[in-house]
One Martini backbone bead per residue (centre of mass of N, CA, C, O) as a GRO file, in nm:
protein
  290
    1MET     BB    1  -7.716   2.055  -0.639
    2ASN     BB    2  -7.389   2.092  -0.383
    3GLY     BB    3  -7.224   2.362  -0.306
    4GLY     BB    4  -7.196   2.400  -0.013
    5PRO     BB    5  -7.089   2.384   0.270
    6ALA     BB    6  -6.993   2.149   0.526
    7ALA     BB    7  -7.055   2.064   0.778
    8GLY     BB    8  -6.800   2.172   1.063
    9GLY     BB    9  -6.669   2.481   0.975
   10GLY     BB   10  -6.604   2.475   0.661
   11HIS     BB   11  -6.477   2.145   0.661
   12ALA     BB   12  -6.396   1.893   0.472
   13VAL     BB   13  -6.552   1.583   0.446
   14VAL     BB   14  -6.467   1.250   0.465
   15ARG     BB   15  -6.531   0.974   0.368
   16PRO     BB   16  -6.410   0.650   0.419
   17ARG     BB   17  -6.499   0.563   0.111
   18SER     BB   18  -6.356   0.774  -0.036
   19ALA     BB   19  -6.047   0.767   0.088
   20VAL     BB   20  -6.005   0.472  -0.062
   21ALA     BB   21  -6.057   0.613  -0.338
   22ALA     BB   22  -5.795   0.740  -0.317
   23LEU     BB   23  -5.566   0.566  -0.210
   24VAL     BB   24  -5.636   0.393  -0.522
   25ALA     BB   25  -5.541   0.629  -0.718
   26ALA     BB   26  -5.254   0.713  -0.596
   27VAL     BB   27  -5.145   0.412  -0.658
   28VAL     BB   28  -5.191   0.423  -0.985
   29LEU     BB   29  -5.031   0.659  -1.058
   30GLY     BB   30  -4.775   0.582  -0.945
   31LEU     BB   31  -4.758   0.334  -1.123
   32ALA     BB   32  -4.744   0.528  -1.379
   33THR     BB   33  -4.509   0.755  -1.306
   34GLY     BB   34  -4.332   0.632  -1.097
   35ARG     BB   35  -4.452   0.837  -0.845
   36PHE     BB   36  -4.488   0.850  -0.469
   37VAL     BB   37  -4.698   1.067  -0.255
   38LEU     BB   38  -4.690   0.909  -0.030
   39PRO     BB   39  -4.617   0.883   0.329
   40PRO     BB   40  -4.454   0.695   0.501
   41PRO     BB   41  -4.416   0.479   0.723
   42PRO     BB   42  -4.385   0.451   1.021
   43GLY     BB   43  -4.012   0.412   1.033
   44ALA     BB   44  -3.906   0.483   0.707
   45THR     BB   45  -3.644   0.700   0.748
   46ALA     BB   46  -3.393   0.597   0.691
   47HIS     BB   47  -3.113   0.648   0.618
   48PRO     BB   48  -2.881   0.490   0.353
   49ALA     BB   49  -2.649   0.506   0.572
   50ALA     BB   50  -2.816   0.323   0.788
   51ARG     BB   51  -2.840   0.079   0.733
   52PRO     BB   52  -2.754  -0.238   0.763
   53GLY     BB   53  -2.457  -0.381   0.729
   54THR     BB   54  -2.278  -0.066   0.713
   55ALA     BB   55  -2.009  -0.006   0.759
   56PRO     BB   56  -1.730   0.218   0.762
   57GLY     BB   57  -1.726   0.398   0.444
   58GLY     BB   58  -1.982   0.197   0.294
   59ALA     BB   59  -1.914  -0.114   0.353
   60SER     BB   60  -1.993  -0.342   0.374
   61GLN     BB   61  -2.047  -0.654   0.596
   62GLY     BB   62  -1.868  -0.935   0.450
   63ALA     BB   63  -1.771  -0.748   0.199
   64SER     BB   64  -1.669  -0.657  -0.087
   65ALA     BB   65  -1.529  -0.531  -0.331
   66PRO     BB   66  -1.590  -0.405  -0.594
   67ALA     BB   67  -1.732  -0.606  -0.843
   68THR     BB   68  -1.760  -0.852  -1.133
   69PRO     BB   69  -2.014  -1.014  -1.246
   70GLY     BB   70  -1.986  -1.350  -1.179
   71ALA     BB   71  -1.631  -1.329  -1.224
   72SER     BB   72  -1.362  -1.297  -1.266
   73VAL     BB   73  -1.071  -1.170  -1.307
   74PRO     BB   74  -0.801  -1.122  -1.492
   75ALA     BB   75  -0.538  -1.164  -1.458
   76PRO     BB   76  -0.197  -1.049  -1.451
   77GLY     BB   77  -0.033  -1.204  -1.763
   78SER     BB   78  -0.248  -1.360  -1.925
   79SER     BB   79  -0.168  -1.285  -2.186
   80ALA     BB   80   0.146  -1.322  -2.211
   81SER     BB   81   0.087  -1.643  -2.148
   82GLY     BB   82  -0.193  -1.692  -2.194
   83SER     BB   83  -0.459  -1.803  -2.060
   84GLY     BB   84  -0.655  -1.826  -1.767
   85SER     BB   85  -0.796  -2.055  -1.518
   86ALA     BB   86  -1.120  -2.041  -1.412
   87SER     BB   87  -1.259  -2.141  -1.106
   88PRO     BB   88  -1.492  -2.248  -0.973
   89THR     BB   89  -1.721  -2.084  -0.790
   90GLY     BB   90  -1.866  -2.097  -0.459
   91ALA     BB   91  -1.828  -2.392  -0.383
   92THR     BB   92  -1.693  -2.324  -0.060
   93GLY     BB   93  -1.854  -2.062   0.128
   94ALA     BB   94  -1.637  -1.876   0.123
   95THR     BB   95  -1.476  -1.548   0.297
   96GLY     BB   96  -1.374  -1.347   0.385
   97ALA     BB   97  -1.128  -1.170   0.567
   98THR     BB   98  -1.052  -1.052   0.911
   99GLY     BB   99  -0.838  -0.926   1.066
  100PRO     BB  100  -0.558  -1.044   1.187
  101VAL     BB  101  -0.294  -1.175   1.139
  102THR     BB  102  -0.204  -1.542   1.186
  103ALA     BB  103  -0.055  -1.815   1.226
  104ALA     BB  104  -0.375  -1.971   1.138
  105ASN     BB  105  -0.312  -1.874   0.821
  106LEU     BB  106  -0.090  -2.039   0.768
  107LEU     BB  107   0.061  -2.299   0.656
  108ARG     BB  108   0.095  -2.624   0.645
  109PRO     BB  109   0.212  -2.893   0.615
  110ALA     BB  110   0.012  -3.100   0.504
  111ALA     BB  111  -0.044  -2.986   0.211
  112PHE     BB  112   0.173  -3.181   0.103
  113GLY     BB  113   0.078  -3.410   0.072
  114PRO     BB  114   0.245  -3.653  -0.028
  115ASP     BB  115   0.474  -3.510  -0.192
  116VAL     BB  116   0.576  -3.492   0.159
  117GLY     BB  117   0.674  -3.523   0.403
  118THR     BB  118   0.565  -3.419   0.711
  119GLY     BB  119   0.743  -3.475   0.901
  120GLN     BB  120   0.980  -3.329   0.778
  121ILE     BB  121   0.864  -3.058   0.806
  122HIS     BB  122   0.967  -2.752   0.905
  123VAL     BB  123   0.911  -2.462   1.125
  124THR     BB  124   0.917  -2.103   1.050
  125ASP     BB  125   0.887  -1.760   1.226
  126ARG     BB  126   0.811  -1.421   1.155
  127TYR     BB  127   0.840  -1.054   1.191
  128GLY     BB  128   0.815  -0.841   0.905
  129ASP     BB  129   1.069  -0.813   0.679
  130GLY     BB  130   1.140  -0.878   0.334
  131ALA     BB  131   1.185  -1.105   0.126
  132TYR     BB  132   0.915  -1.255  -0.097
  133ALA     BB  133   1.090  -1.333  -0.358
  134ASN     BB  134   1.208  -1.438  -0.690
  135ALA     BB  135   1.317  -1.185  -0.845
  136ALA     BB  136   1.562  -1.180  -1.021
  137CYS     BB  137   1.421  -1.050  -1.321
  138SER     BB  138   1.324  -0.799  -1.151
  139GLY     BB  139   1.433  -0.760  -0.871
  140GLU     BB  140   1.475  -0.773  -0.582
  141LYS     BB  141   1.263  -0.704  -0.299
  142THR     BB  142   1.075  -0.602  -0.060
  143LEU     BB  143   0.771  -0.531   0.086
  144THR     BB  144   0.789  -0.248   0.129
  145GLN     BB  145   0.910  -0.130  -0.123
  146THR     BB  146   0.684  -0.203  -0.265
  147LEU     BB  147   0.411  -0.092  -0.031
  148GLY     BB  148   0.477   0.053   0.212
  149GLY     BB  149   0.419  -0.125   0.451
  150PRO     BB  150   0.421  -0.287   0.692
  151GLY     BB  151   0.453  -0.576   0.827
  152ALA     BB  152   0.495  -0.961   0.838
  153HIS     BB  153   0.457  -1.295   0.796
  154PHE     BB  154   0.666  -1.522   0.822
  155ARG     BB  155   0.706  -1.873   0.639
  156GLY     BB  156   0.888  -2.179   0.694
  157LEU     BB  157   0.938  -2.493   0.482
  158MET     BB  158   1.136  -2.742   0.586
  159THR     BB  159   1.387  -3.024   0.620
  160GLY     BB  160   1.582  -2.857   0.748
  161THR     BB  161   1.729  -2.722   1.043
  162ARG     BB  162   1.865  -2.516   0.884
  163THR     BB  163   1.961  -2.171   0.885
  164ASN     BB  164   1.954  -1.858   0.776
  165PRO     BB  165   2.093  -1.625   0.931
  166GLY     BB  166   1.896  -1.386   0.827
  167ASP     BB  167   1.672  -1.599   0.799
  168PRO     BB  168   1.477  -1.853   0.929
  169THR     BB  169   1.276  -1.909   0.674
  170LEU     BB  170   1.562  -2.011   0.550
  171ALA     BB  171   1.703  -2.256   0.393
  172ALA     BB  172   2.079  -2.317   0.424
  173THR     BB  173   1.938  -2.497   0.175
  174HIS     BB  174   1.757  -2.521  -0.107
  175ALA     BB  175   1.699  -2.824  -0.125
  176ASP     BB  176   1.522  -2.762   0.202
  177GLN     BB  177   1.289  -2.565   0.037
  178VAL     BB  178   0.927  -2.599   0.077
  179ALA     BB  179   0.810  -2.334   0.147
  180ARG     BB  180   0.679  -1.992   0.159
  181GLU     BB  181   0.517  -1.734   0.359
  182VAL     BB  182   0.363  -1.432   0.311
  183ALA     BB  183   0.174  -1.230   0.543
  184ALA     BB  184  -0.122  -0.999   0.579
  185ASP     BB  185  -0.284  -0.690   0.633
  186THR     BB  186  -0.571  -0.452   0.615
  187ARG     BB  187  -0.812  -0.182   0.608
  188SER     BB  188  -0.920  -0.329   0.323
  189PRO     BB  189  -1.012  -0.515   0.051
  190SER     BB  190  -0.949  -0.320  -0.159
  191LEU     BB  191  -0.616  -0.313  -0.040
  192ALA     BB  192  -0.585  -0.602  -0.080
  193GLN     BB  193  -0.611  -0.604  -0.422
  194ASN     BB  194  -0.394  -0.373  -0.462
  195PHE     BB  195  -0.172  -0.555  -0.356
  196ALA     BB  196  -0.165  -0.780  -0.513
  197ASP     BB  197  -0.161  -0.691  -0.789
  198ARG     BB  198   0.135  -0.569  -0.713
  199LEU     BB  199   0.237  -0.877  -0.697
  200LEU     BB  200   0.216  -0.971  -0.934
  201LEU     BB  201   0.349  -0.757  -1.132
  202GLU     BB  202   0.647  -0.809  -1.038
  203GLU     BB  203   0.602  -1.154  -1.159
  204VAL     BB  204   0.524  -1.089  -1.504
  205PRO     BB  205   0.759  -1.091  -1.627
  206CYS     BB  206   0.889  -1.414  -1.529
  207GLN     BB  207   0.744  -1.527  -1.807
  208GLU     BB  208   1.026  -1.380  -1.954
  209ALA     BB  209   1.335  -1.551  -2.095
  210VAL     BB  210   1.630  -1.649  -2.211
  211PRO     BB  211   1.705  -1.888  -2.321
  212GLY     BB  212   1.793  -2.118  -2.006
  213HIS     BB  213   1.597  -1.995  -1.855
  214TRP     BB  214   1.405  -1.934  -1.593
  215VAL     BB  215   1.035  -1.949  -1.592
  216TYR     BB  216   0.735  -1.894  -1.588
  217GLY     BB  217   0.411  -1.926  -1.645
  218ARG     BB  218   0.075  -1.926  -1.659
  219THR     BB  219  -0.177  -1.803  -1.575
  220THR     BB  220  -0.383  -1.850  -1.269
  221THR     BB  221  -0.729  -1.891  -1.125
  222VAL     BB  222  -0.856  -1.866  -0.812
  223GLN     BB  223  -1.189  -1.929  -0.688
  224LEU     BB  224  -1.399  -1.915  -0.390
  225ALA     BB  225  -1.466  -1.626  -0.418
  226PRO     BB  226  -1.510  -1.255  -0.423
  227ASP     BB  227  -1.290  -1.245  -0.207
  228VAL     BB  228  -1.146  -1.521  -0.319
  229THR     BB  229  -0.812  -1.505  -0.421
  230ALA     BB  230  -0.564  -1.672  -0.650
  231SER     BB  231  -0.246  -1.656  -0.822
  232TRP     BB  232  -0.071  -1.889  -1.018
  233MET     BB  233   0.297  -1.979  -1.138
  234GLY     BB  234   0.487  -2.174  -1.267
  235THR     BB  235   0.822  -2.341  -1.270
  236TYR     BB  236   1.101  -2.338  -1.499
  237GLN     BB  237   1.341  -2.441  -1.606
  238GLY     BB  238   1.562  -2.393  -1.863
  239SER     BB  239   1.562  -2.649  -2.027
  240LEU     BB  240   1.242  -2.546  -2.104
  241ASN     BB  241   1.348  -2.257  -2.243
  242THR     BB  242   1.352  -2.267  -2.612
  243THR     BB  243   1.118  -1.936  -2.629
  244GLY     BB  244   1.112  -1.740  -2.408
  245ARG     BB  245   0.884  -1.983  -2.265
  246ALA     BB  246   0.668  -2.147  -2.136
  247PRO     BB  247   0.590  -2.485  -2.194
  248GLU     BB  248   0.347  -2.617  -2.337
  249GLY     BB  249   0.203  -2.909  -2.148
  250THR     BB  250   0.396  -2.855  -1.905
  251GLU     BB  251   0.488  -2.923  -1.622
  252PRO     BB  252   0.605  -2.803  -1.332
  253CYS     BB  253   0.838  -2.683  -1.036
  254GLY     BB  254   0.641  -2.549  -0.906
  255GLY     BB  255   0.578  -2.186  -0.769
  256ILE     BB  256   0.383  -1.903  -0.746
  257ALA     BB  257   0.130  -1.693  -0.518
  258VAL     BB  258  -0.111  -1.486  -0.502
  259LEU     BB  259  -0.309  -1.344  -0.244
  260ARG     BB  260  -0.675  -1.320  -0.136
  261SER     BB  261  -0.852  -1.214   0.155
  262GLY     BB  262  -1.042  -0.969   0.183
  263SER     BB  263  -0.810  -0.811   0.375
  264HIS     BB  264  -0.585  -1.017   0.291
  265TYR     BB  265  -0.264  -1.133   0.218
  266GLY     BB  266   0.009  -1.289  -0.055
  267VAL     BB  267   0.316  -1.534  -0.087
  268LEU     BB  268   0.357  -1.837  -0.234
  269GLU     BB  269   0.677  -2.042  -0.241
  270VAL     BB  270   0.739  -2.315  -0.425
  271GLU     BB  271   0.954  -2.530  -0.447
  272ALA     BB  272   0.871  -2.800  -0.442
  273CYS     BB  273   0.826  -3.025  -0.712
  274LEU     BB  274   0.509  -2.949  -0.851
  275GLY     BB  275   0.282  -2.986  -1.032
  276THR     BB  276  -0.064  -2.884  -1.090
  277ALA     BB  277  -0.220  -3.070  -0.883
  278ALA     BB  278  -0.020  -2.989  -0.642
  279MET     BB  279  -0.079  -2.642  -0.703
  280ASP     BB  280  -0.308  -2.629  -0.643
  281ARG     BB  281  -0.388  -2.727  -0.387
  282VAL     BB  282  -0.209  -2.574  -0.215
  283VAL     BB  283  -0.352  -2.326  -0.273
  284ARG     BB  284  -0.621  -2.372  -0.205
  285THR     BB  285  -0.550  -2.394   0.123
  286ALA     BB  286  -0.385  -2.128   0.134
  287LEU     BB  287  -0.692  -1.969   0.066
  288SER     BB  288  -0.870  -2.118   0.319
  289GLN     BB  289  -0.684  -1.977   0.552
  290LEU     BB  290  -0.598  -1.667   0.495
   0.00000   0.00000   0.00000
């Protein structure tokens, strides 16, 4: 039995074979206890906050705000008007928008063909503030009054050339209005989600009205990607409102949609008398462009 010090000035010498055995033992011990005491390999000391793909503020570039995995969140108002129908997710490979909103993000006349002759649709644009939806049931507001944010892009699509003197995106004659879209951008996807939720909540009261008054139908949710979503409600004339709510199983005549793509958000009012299938198609088109 050799109990004396090894040669070499009193420092223990570990043979290569013994070093390998010690390394294997450390790994086995780590697997058993869940704690590894081995030093990290060279170059693997980056701080978690500096992981590639992490943007300022802790959000991953190109990623949405935290969301419930796997499915869309029920839209506000869906419980009051019947269950909202969620569309298949991830089918288009769409990703949330970033950067400023431009005219290219707004809906074009072609989206309404063949229901409305696209050659008859005139487009007018402006930037600023103004009323963003027909919210007669809850009190009309401007975008700034609701959100407190800066101006937005307004686009009017109409079949006539005469416009409202106070707002060129509104037709002088209501029957000439095909649609009107308002869109803007925010600092982050989470803020855009917040704005979209608030805008939708402004319209939810219109899902109930005294019989004989026009009313919105139940909320339908469209989701092209985790952070590319829209909620829309069809419009029903007062003659169809006999119970205080929209009749089930009856086609709408146009409607309203709240859109959100990444850090962009918007509201689309469709005045043209489009049914469910056409409304769904137009909303999806607007969402994919936003």
